[in-house]
Amino acid sequence: MALKVDYLVRETGQNLRRNITLTVAAVLTIAVSLFLVGSGLMIRQGVQNAFQRWEGGIEFIIFMNPDATEEQVQSIEDELGSNPQIKDYTFVDQEETYDEFVELFSDQPNMVESVEAEDLPPSFRVIPTNTDADFVSELGKNFEASAGVRRVIFAADSIKQVQRVGAWISTGVLVMAIVLLTAASLLILNTIRMAMFARRNEIEIMKLVGATNSYIRIPFILEGLVHGLVGMVIAASLLFGGRAVLSDRVLDLPILENFVVTVNETWVTVLVLLLVAIVVGTVGSAIAVSRFLDV
Amino acid sequence: MIKLENVSKIYKGDVSALLEASADIQKGEFVFLVGPSGSGKSTFLRLLTREEVPTRGKIFVAGKDIGDLSKWKIPFLRRNIGSVFQDFKLLPNKDVAENVAFALEVIGRPKHVVKTQVPAILELVGLSDKAQNMPNELSGGEQQRVSIARAFVNRPLILLADEPTGNLDPATSVGIMKLLDRINRTGTTVVMATHDRGIVDTMRRRVIELDRGKIVRDQARGVYE
């Protein structure tokens, strides 16, 4: 049986208006919890972006001159390959460096335009066998004097700390978000239950005259879905707004200079929120409907 | 049209609302269910709409065994059965026409059907001039007419009435009975549970008497007792 759109819009709208206080409570709870989910994900992304070059135990990076010859690069590579104190290394050529650069600064087209791949230094990212600071610095400095090498930079302790703190914060925020999302589901469940109670006479008559179960239930499930989606839109606006404000301020701090979350990454986060909102909205109302609305 | 074969309905704690009841009601019959309160009249009716499931025995409605009806088919069973109650069960925030239209809308009837059927049925029950009134502006008898209109607007095969005159004075009751009689003459099977001795004795229709869940009398052209 086809469900009529105007019927669904009218019934769902009526339900939402009738329980306006509970509706607002449910929507706000969802908005706040989804905002936290989004923030957690974005902090994680930001930390990852900021220290992308330092992932997986990389302790120092040897930057070559952009115009270093192939022989010079090859000799460094040979040296790295034959050194027993080096566990692993990767070579990042100019094209890859450029790709990373473009991704990182996708918000700033002027910056991207002003740079060409050949302006950027190719580099070796090195994972030594030992992470002891003295050992690493000794090892890294050996390369500084080699021909074609511009400079060697080390993963500072401060970077490692920020990475660790960032992980803590984003995990903490996500845990809080899960608690709040549970609360939001329960609020939706109760809101729908109130809506069904308010309409118990209509529901009784619907059953009496032979309305199908789905016809009776779908407006209530849609109500929960609307709670979720409105909350999601509020959370998404906060995330975009917050991102715009923070990217002006935070980037002045030197340690966070690459702490960037791109617009695209924000959209991906919002997409995750959309899925969570749909799940929370429909699960809450579906439970209410199946528990309190039997034939 | 309706057939019960040794139907028992036993609630928790061995309370039997219906015990080994058998009856065969033909299409177009008008049947009174009589008996004291708690004798099983309402249970009898609720079993027919599958609001209750029999503990034992078989029930056929329109030739179909409704005992093994799957859940999603129950609404379609109910579309063949109109129900009328003592307390009318009208929606207070909808006017007369909307109350009747509601029954068609929620089973997905198209708008043009609603537009033609609602005035036609209000004409039949004699409430054409009250279509825009709210239920609380109507007398008890008028409210019961609206509820009969709602039950019959979908032209069901069967009309079940549970004490439809229970809240009405005798004069108004006569009007309601005339209306049910007219509906019955269109070929609709009517089963009515009642305490109203006067009505049963004047109408002289088939009477099924229940006592403590048992059918103690099934009499054509019967009287109350």
GROMACS .gro file of C-alpha atoms in nm, chain A residues 59 130-137:
model
    9
   59GLU     CA    1   6.238   0.987   1.425
  130ASN     CA    2   6.662   0.278   1.868
  131THR     CA    3   6.445   0.572   1.973
  132ASP     CA    4   6.682   0.708   2.242
  133ALA     CA    5   6.714   1.083   2.182
  134ASP     CA    6   7.097   1.101   2.193
  135PHE     CA    7   7.130   0.800   1.971
  136VAL     CA    8   6.887   0.944   1.717
  137SER     CA    9   7.046   1.286   1.710
   0.00000   0.00000   0.00000
